[in-house]
Short mmCIF file of C-alpha atoms and ligand atoms in Angstrom, two decimals:
data_model
loop_
_atom_site.label_atom_id
_atom_site.label_comp_id
_atom_site.label_asym_id
_atom_site.label_seq_id
_atom_site.Cartn_x
_atom_site.Cartn_y
_atom_site.Cartn_z
CA MET A 1 13.46 -23.62 -8.70
CA LEU A 2 14.98 -20.95 -7.33
CA ILE A 3 13.01 -19.68 -4.49
CA LYS A 4 14.79 -15.84 -4.97
CA ARG A 5 12.91 -14.94 -1.66
CA GLN A 6 14.92 -17.12 0.36
CA ARG A 7 18.31 -16.79 -1.28
CA TYR A 8 18.41 -13.45 -1.89
CA PRO A 9 16.66 -11.81 1.27
CA SER A 10 15.47 -8.57 -0.82
CA ILE A 11 14.97 -6.16 2.00
CA LYS A 12 17.85 -6.69 4.33
CA GLU A 13 18.04 -6.35 8.36
CA HIS A 14 19.62 -2.69 8.82
CA GLN A 15 17.60 -1.23 6.43
CA VAL A 16 14.38 -1.82 8.95
CA THR A 17 16.51 -1.25 12.13
CA ASP A 18 17.59 2.52 12.34
CA GLU A 19 19.93 4.15 10.19
CA ALA A 20 21.94 5.79 13.32
CA VAL A 21 22.21 2.59 14.80
CA TYR A 22 23.44 1.16 11.51
CA GLN A 23 25.79 4.07 10.91
CA GLN A 24 27.57 4.33 14.96
CA ARG A 25 28.40 0.12 14.11
CA ARG A 26 30.51 1.38 11.22
CA GLN A 27 31.92 4.27 13.13
CA ILE A 28 32.68 1.59 16.12
CA LEU A 29 34.33 -0.72 13.56
CA LYS A 30 36.26 2.17 11.96
CA GLN A 31 37.81 3.38 15.55
CA LEU A 32 38.61 -0.63 16.26
CA GLY A 33 40.91 -0.39 12.98
CA PHE A 34 38.55 -3.10 11.58
CA MET A 35 37.73 -1.10 8.36
CA GLY A 36 39.99 0.36 6.08
CA ALA A 37 39.32 3.25 3.84
CA GLY A 38 38.26 0.51 1.31
CA ALA A 39 35.77 -0.82 3.49
CA LEU A 40 33.82 2.59 4.03
CA LEU A 41 33.13 2.10 0.14
CA ALA A 42 29.89 1.08 -0.54
CA PRO A 43 30.33 -2.58 -2.10
CA HIS A 44 30.18 -1.72 -6.01
CA GLN A 45 31.89 1.83 -5.82
CA SER A 46 35.17 -0.51 -6.21
CA LEU A 47 33.28 -1.92 -9.28
CA ALA A 48 32.84 1.79 -11.00
CA LEU A 49 36.56 2.56 -10.17
CA ASN A 50 37.61 -0.62 -12.23
CA LEU A 51 35.27 0.18 -15.17
CA PHE A 52 36.39 3.54 -15.67
CA GLY A 53 39.12 4.71 -13.90
CA ASP A 54 39.82 8.41 -13.19
CA ASP A 55 37.87 8.91 -15.99
CA LYS A 56 34.99 8.21 -14.87
CA PRO A 57 32.22 9.75 -16.86
CA LYS A 58 29.98 12.27 -14.70
CA PHE A 59 26.48 12.76 -14.66
CA LYS A 60 25.05 16.07 -15.28
CA THR A 61 21.99 17.54 -14.35
CA HIS A 62 20.70 20.79 -15.61
CA PRO A 63 18.10 23.59 -14.21
CA LEU A 64 14.78 23.60 -15.13
CA SER A 65 11.97 26.29 -15.20
CA TYR A 66 8.94 25.32 -13.55
CA SER A 67 6.39 26.90 -11.11
CA LYS A 68 6.86 27.00 -7.50
CA GLN A 69 4.55 25.38 -4.91
CA GLU A 70 3.99 26.95 -1.75
CA ASN A 71 5.59 24.57 0.87
CA HIS A 72 3.02 24.52 3.91
CA GLY A 73 5.30 23.49 6.85
CA GLU A 74 7.09 20.52 5.85
CA THR A 75 10.41 19.97 6.61
CA LEU A 76 12.47 19.25 3.06
CA THR A 77 14.73 16.41 3.28
CA PRO A 78 18.06 17.62 2.22
CA PHE A 79 19.50 17.08 -1.07
CA ASN A 80 22.20 14.80 -0.24
CA LYS A 81 20.09 12.10 1.57
CA VAL A 82 17.52 12.65 -1.32
CA SER A 83 20.08 12.06 -3.64
CA GLY A 84 22.26 9.54 -1.39
CA HIS A 85 19.95 7.29 0.35
CA ASN A 86 18.08 5.33 -2.40
CA ASN A 87 16.55 2.41 -3.51
CA PHE A 88 17.37 1.27 -7.24
CA TYR A 89 18.03 -2.51 -6.95
CA GLU A 90 19.36 -2.23 -10.95
CA PHE A 91 22.67 0.04 -9.68
CA GLY A 92 22.98 -2.39 -6.08
CA THR A 93 21.22 -2.91 -3.26
CA ASP A 94 22.75 -0.99 -0.98
CA LYS A 95 21.47 2.56 -0.03
CA ALA A 96 24.71 4.21 -1.47
CA ASP A 97 25.23 1.97 -4.34
CA PRO A 98 22.94 3.84 -7.11
CA LYS A 99 24.69 7.34 -6.08
CA ALA A 100 28.35 5.46 -6.49
CA ASN A 101 27.13 3.20 -9.46
CA ALA A 102 24.77 5.37 -11.39
CA GLN A 103 27.07 8.17 -12.49
CA ALA A 104 28.18 7.10 -15.76
CA PHE A 105 24.55 6.51 -16.54
CA ASP A 106 23.98 7.42 -20.15
CA ILE A 107 20.36 8.49 -20.73
CA ASP A 108 21.13 10.22 -24.16
CA PRO A 109 19.36 9.27 -26.12
CA TRP A 110 16.44 8.13 -24.08
CA LEU A 111 12.81 6.72 -25.94
CA LEU A 112 9.50 6.69 -23.65
CA ARG A 113 6.99 4.63 -25.95
CA VAL A 114 3.17 4.97 -24.84
CA ASP A 115 1.37 2.46 -26.32
CA GLY A 116 -1.26 -0.27 -25.94
CA GLN A 117 -4.95 0.56 -26.01
CA VAL A 118 -4.82 3.90 -26.97
CA GLU A 119 -5.63 5.68 -30.41
CA LYS A 120 -2.49 7.33 -30.86
CA PRO A 121 0.85 5.70 -29.59
CA PHE A 122 3.72 7.44 -29.92
CA SER A 123 7.22 8.08 -28.30
CA LEU A 124 9.19 10.81 -27.03
CA SER A 125 12.78 11.74 -27.09
CA LEU A 126 14.67 12.96 -24.06
CA GLU A 127 14.01 16.49 -24.56
CA ALA A 128 10.41 16.31 -25.56
CA LEU A 129 9.98 14.63 -21.76
CA TYR A 130 10.62 17.92 -20.60
CA LYS A 131 7.92 19.77 -22.73
CA VAL A 132 4.69 17.27 -22.43
CA ALA A 133 3.15 20.02 -20.11
CA PRO A 134 4.06 23.14 -18.04
CA LEU A 135 6.70 21.85 -15.19
CA GLU A 136 5.46 22.08 -11.58
CA GLU A 137 6.50 21.77 -8.49
CA ARG A 138 5.38 18.96 -5.88
CA ILE A 139 6.89 18.83 -2.71
CA TYR A 140 5.45 15.08 -1.46
CA ARG A 141 5.92 12.63 1.15
CA LEU A 142 7.79 9.36 0.06
CA ARG A 143 6.81 6.58 2.50
CA CYS A 144 9.07 3.33 1.44
CA VAL A 145 8.10 -0.18 2.74
CA GLU A 146 10.85 -0.29 4.76
CA ALA A 147 9.20 2.10 7.33
CA TRP A 148 11.64 5.23 6.70
CA SER A 149 10.20 8.43 4.68
CA MET A 150 11.54 11.68 2.89
CA VAL A 151 9.85 14.82 2.12
CA ILE A 152 10.94 15.77 -1.48
CA PRO A 153 10.34 18.71 -3.53
CA TRP A 154 9.83 16.68 -7.58
CA ILE A 155 9.21 18.87 -10.62
CA GLY A 156 7.31 17.09 -13.16
CA PHE A 157 3.54 16.87 -14.99
CA PRO A 158 0.41 14.84 -14.33
CA LEU A 159 0.47 11.87 -15.66
CA LYS A 160 -2.74 12.25 -16.80
CA ALA A 161 -1.60 15.22 -19.12
CA LEU A 162 0.78 12.32 -21.01
CA LEU A 163 -1.94 9.76 -21.44
CA GLU A 164 -4.55 12.22 -22.74
CA LYS A 165 -1.79 12.73 -25.75
CA ALA A 166 -2.18 9.08 -26.57
CA GLN A 167 -5.95 9.04 -26.35
CA PRO A 168 -6.91 5.88 -24.10
CA LEU A 169 -9.59 3.60 -25.57
CA ASN A 170 -12.40 2.57 -23.60
CA GLY A 171 -10.83 -0.93 -22.51
CA ALA A 172 -8.32 0.61 -21.07
CA LYS A 173 -8.24 -0.12 -17.51
CA TYR A 174 -4.58 -0.21 -16.37
CA VAL A 175 -1.51 1.46 -17.15
CA ALA A 176 1.49 -0.51 -16.98
CA PHE A 177 5.20 0.75 -16.51
CA GLU A 178 8.57 -0.37 -17.60
CA THR A 179 11.99 0.50 -16.38
CA LEU A 180 15.16 0.47 -19.04
CA TYR A 181 16.77 -2.78 -19.34
CA ASP A 182 20.65 -2.34 -19.90
CA PRO A 183 22.42 -4.69 -18.05
CA LYS A 184 25.79 -2.83 -19.43
CA GLN A 185 24.84 0.25 -17.49
CA MET A 186 22.97 -1.41 -14.80
CA PRO A 187 25.19 -3.90 -12.84
CA GLY A 188 22.12 -4.72 -10.55
CA GLN A 189 20.69 -6.22 -14.24
CA ALA A 190 24.20 -8.15 -14.80
CA SER A 191 24.02 -9.96 -11.66
CA VAL A 192 21.26 -11.93 -9.74
CA PHE A 193 23.20 -11.42 -6.52
CA ARG A 194 23.36 -7.45 -7.07
CA GLY A 195 20.47 -7.08 -8.50
CA GLY A 196 18.25 -8.23 -5.05
CA GLY A 197 16.86 -11.40 -7.30
CA ILE A 198 14.64 -9.12 -9.21
CA ASP A 199 13.70 -10.68 -12.48
CA TYR A 200 14.71 -7.50 -14.49
CA PRO A 201 13.25 -5.37 -15.92
CA TYR A 202 11.56 -3.59 -13.12
CA VAL A 203 7.72 -3.51 -13.76
CA GLU A 204 5.06 -1.40 -12.23
CA GLY A 205 1.15 -0.54 -12.62
CA LEU A 206 -1.52 1.24 -11.56
CA ARG A 207 -5.32 1.22 -11.95
CA ILE A 208 -6.41 3.84 -14.52
CA ASP A 209 -8.61 6.18 -12.22
CA GLU A 210 -5.35 6.05 -9.85
CA ALA A 211 -3.10 7.03 -13.17
CA VAL A 212 -5.30 9.77 -13.94
CA HIS A 213 -5.70 11.27 -10.25
CA PRO A 214 -4.42 14.96 -10.09
CA LEU A 215 -1.55 14.03 -7.33
CA THR A 216 0.06 11.43 -9.87
CA LEU A 217 3.19 12.54 -10.85
CA LEU A 218 5.74 12.13 -13.64
CA ALA A 219 8.88 13.71 -12.40
CA VAL A 220 11.67 14.95 -14.41
CA GLY A 221 13.47 17.10 -11.87
CA LEU A 222 13.78 17.50 -7.83
CA TYR A 223 15.62 20.83 -5.85
CA GLY A 224 15.24 23.05 -8.95
CA ASN A 225 17.26 20.88 -11.49
CA SER A 226 16.76 17.51 -13.93
CA LEU A 227 16.96 14.07 -12.17
CA PRO A 228 20.07 12.71 -11.09
CA PRO A 229 20.58 9.36 -11.77
CA GLN A 230 19.73 7.54 -8.94
CA ASN A 231 16.67 9.11 -8.51
CA GLY A 232 15.13 7.77 -11.73
CA ALA A 233 16.96 9.76 -14.64
CA PRO A 234 15.34 11.21 -16.68
CA ILE A 235 11.64 10.06 -16.07
CA ARG A 236 10.32 8.62 -13.00
CA LEU A 237 6.83 7.67 -11.22
CA VAL A 238 5.49 9.46 -8.26
CA VAL A 239 2.79 7.85 -6.29
CA PRO A 240 2.48 9.52 -2.91
CA TRP A 241 -0.16 7.73 -1.07
CA LYS A 242 1.53 4.42 -2.11
CA TYR A 243 4.43 2.77 -0.98
CA GLY A 244 7.82 3.71 -2.70
CA PHE A 245 8.48 0.60 -4.91
CA LYS A 246 5.21 1.90 -6.67
CA SER A 247 7.36 4.90 -8.21
CA ILE A 248 9.25 3.38 -10.87
CA LYS A 249 12.54 4.50 -12.11
CA SER A 250 13.80 5.28 -15.32
CA ILE A 251 10.83 4.70 -17.17
CA VAL A 252 11.00 3.78 -21.13
CA ARG A 253 7.54 2.47 -21.81
CA ILE A 254 3.75 2.96 -20.53
CA ARG A 255 0.93 0.69 -21.49
CA LEU A 256 -2.39 0.89 -21.33
CA THR A 257 -4.17 -2.27 -20.86
CA ASP A 258 -7.27 -4.21 -19.93
CA LYS A 259 -5.43 -6.72 -17.42
CA GLN A 260 -4.14 -6.17 -14.04
CA PRO A 261 -0.12 -5.92 -15.34
CA PRO A 262 2.58 -7.87 -13.24
CA THR A 263 4.16 -6.14 -10.77
CA THR A 264 8.08 -6.80 -10.04
CA TRP A 265 8.13 -6.63 -5.66
CA ASN A 266 4.16 -8.71 -6.16
CA LEU A 267 6.22 -11.16 -8.24
CA LEU A 268 9.17 -11.66 -5.85
CA ALA A 269 6.98 -11.67 -2.31
CA PRO A 270 3.25 -12.00 -3.02
CA ASN A 271 2.22 -12.11 0.51
CA GLU A 272 4.38 -8.86 1.63
CA TYR A 273 3.83 -6.35 -1.43
CA GLY A 274 0.21 -6.02 -3.13
CA PHE A 275 -0.62 -4.60 -6.48
CA PHE A 276 -2.18 -1.56 -4.56
CA ALA A 277 0.21 -1.11 -1.89
CA ASN A 278 -1.23 1.78 -0.61
CA VAL A 279 0.21 3.29 2.51
CA ASN A 280 -1.84 1.57 5.65
CA PRO A 281 -0.41 2.00 9.36
CA LYS A 282 -3.33 -0.75 9.96
CA VAL A 283 -1.72 -3.56 7.67
CA ASP A 284 1.81 -4.82 8.93
CA HIS A 285 4.14 -5.96 6.46
CA PRO A 286 4.50 -9.66 7.88
CA ARG A 287 8.00 -9.01 8.96
CA TRP A 288 7.48 -5.55 10.74
CA SER A 289 5.00 -3.00 11.58
CA GLN A 290 3.85 -0.33 9.53
CA ALA A 291 2.58 2.12 12.13
CA ARG A 292 5.25 4.29 12.49
CA GLU A 293 7.95 5.75 10.19
CA ARG A 294 11.63 6.86 10.33
CA ARG A 295 11.34 10.68 8.78
CA ILE A 296 14.65 11.14 7.21
CA THR A 297 15.43 15.29 7.50
CA THR A 298 18.77 16.86 8.57
CA GLY A 299 19.83 13.35 10.00
CA GLY A 300 22.74 13.71 12.17
CA LEU A 301 23.80 10.04 13.47
CA PHE A 302 22.02 10.30 16.61
CA THR A 303 18.52 11.58 14.65
CA ASN A 304 15.68 9.14 15.81
CA ASN A 305 12.79 11.46 13.97
CA ARG A 306 9.96 8.64 14.59
CA ILE A 307 6.55 9.44 13.85
CA ASP A 308 2.94 8.11 13.10
CA THR A 309 2.23 6.68 9.51
CA LEU A 310 -0.96 8.18 8.10
CA PRO A 311 -3.42 6.09 6.05
CA PHE A 312 -2.85 6.96 2.35
CA ASN A 313 0.64 8.68 3.46
CA GLY A 314 -2.00 11.70 4.51
CA TYR A 315 -3.33 12.43 1.01
CA ASN A 316 -6.77 11.60 2.45
CA GLU A 317 -8.04 13.12 -1.12
CA VAL A 318 -7.31 9.69 -2.71
CA ALA A 319 -9.85 7.16 0.03
CA SER A 320 -12.71 7.80 -2.37
CA LEU A 321 -10.57 5.86 -5.30
CA TYR A 322 -11.12 2.57 -3.20
CA ARG A 323 -14.47 3.00 -1.32
CA GLY A 324 -16.08 -0.34 -0.99
CA MET A 325 -12.70 -2.13 -1.07
CA ASP A 326 -11.96 -4.47 1.61
CA LEU A 327 -7.92 -2.33 2.24
CA ARG A 328 -6.75 -5.73 3.96
CA ARG A 329 -7.47 -8.11 1.45
CA PHE A 330 -6.30 -5.53 -1.49
CA TYR A 331 -2.94 -4.63 0.45
N1 LIG B 401 13.32 0.69 -11.56
C1 LIG B 401 13.55 0.97 -10.10
N2 LIG B 401 12.61 1.77 -9.61
C2 LIG B 401 12.56 1.91 -7.97
C3 LIG B 401 12.80 0.88 -7.20
C4 LIG B 401 14.14 0.31 -8.23
O1 LIG B 401 14.89 -0.64 -7.51
N3 LIG B 401 13.77 -0.01 -9.09
N4 LIG B 401 12.80 1.26 -5.86
C5 LIG B 401 11.61 1.72 -5.56
C6 LIG B 401 11.93 1.92 -4.12
S1 LIG B 401 11.72 0.76 -2.87
C7 LIG B 401 11.40 3.05 -3.56
S2 LIG B 401 11.56 3.45 -1.74
C8 LIG B 401 11.75 4.49 -4.58
C9 LIG B 401 12.88 5.07 -4.10
O2 LIG B 401 13.10 6.54 -4.69
P1 LIG B 401 13.99 7.63 -4.31
O3 LIG B 401 15.39 6.71 -4.41
O4 LIG B 401 14.16 8.47 -5.49
O5 LIG B 401 14.15 8.10 -3.02
O6 LIG B 401 11.95 3.90 -5.78
C10 LIG B 401 11.04 3.08 -6.26
N5 LIG B 401 11.76 3.01 -7.46
MO1 LIG B 402 10.78 1.64 -1.02
#
């Protein structure tokens, strides 16, 4: 039997060491002449170049109309970091891979299916995704389980608005989400090694009360425009009080169900990633502490912006969802 976690360590050491240290190492190698121009490219950039040559298609985003949110003193992570430092293993496991490999991602036509235990199942076309409900800006902190975080101005609508259209039945206790499966477009799905050992499609889930919480967002854009492919175009989930891996990208199916659905990182390493995955500074990852995080802001080479991690990522209004639950056991 393939023990994926051991053969393909899913989170690499450099992802939990300081990015500055990692970048400095590369800088030193470059100065010593060990890295040519090619070595400075992300590993899979060359693949994209081979496939598309100079005619490589360019993904186009478009401006959205939305109501702006007042920013109460959060320093936003700049657009180039939000769209250049990503986890999207379908396009490769390094932080620069998704941007390098996803620019030819074809999202038209797209179909998002909403079904399962509902009165009225339906599907939405690409155009319809932007019209489910009035679009609103939501400035949210995103805390990755790897102990880095960003502040991102998303644009989207509450997941609740979409679920209501389907009229969930009484038996619907959970919501299951699924990312597109298309190995022709996603090099990580075409190779176990490139895809970090994940059994695709990437799947995620929420309890129904979490899903209909007003903070739970379906995002179709960020920084004023529709989503770049590396951030999960055309539609992705954002659950700001949970570790980033819950915020599944490029969703094609949302299914209401009576049973807790399987989730990708829990399948891969159940002792490291639970179903709930609420941000919790008191529950360490088995391989590192979750007490603090590196906030990615303007991010020069020598920034080392470490801050305390807050329970529920600072979104205390969700605490009542978990009253009476042992959050160490249900991590
Ligand atoms: N389909 C899919 N969704 C995904 C991932 C992924 O690899 N595949 N990575 C997750 C992780 S670990 C994080 S931290 C966030 C990162 O979102 P961002 O790149 O937009 O910041 O996406 C999440 N959603
Ligand atoms: Mo993450």
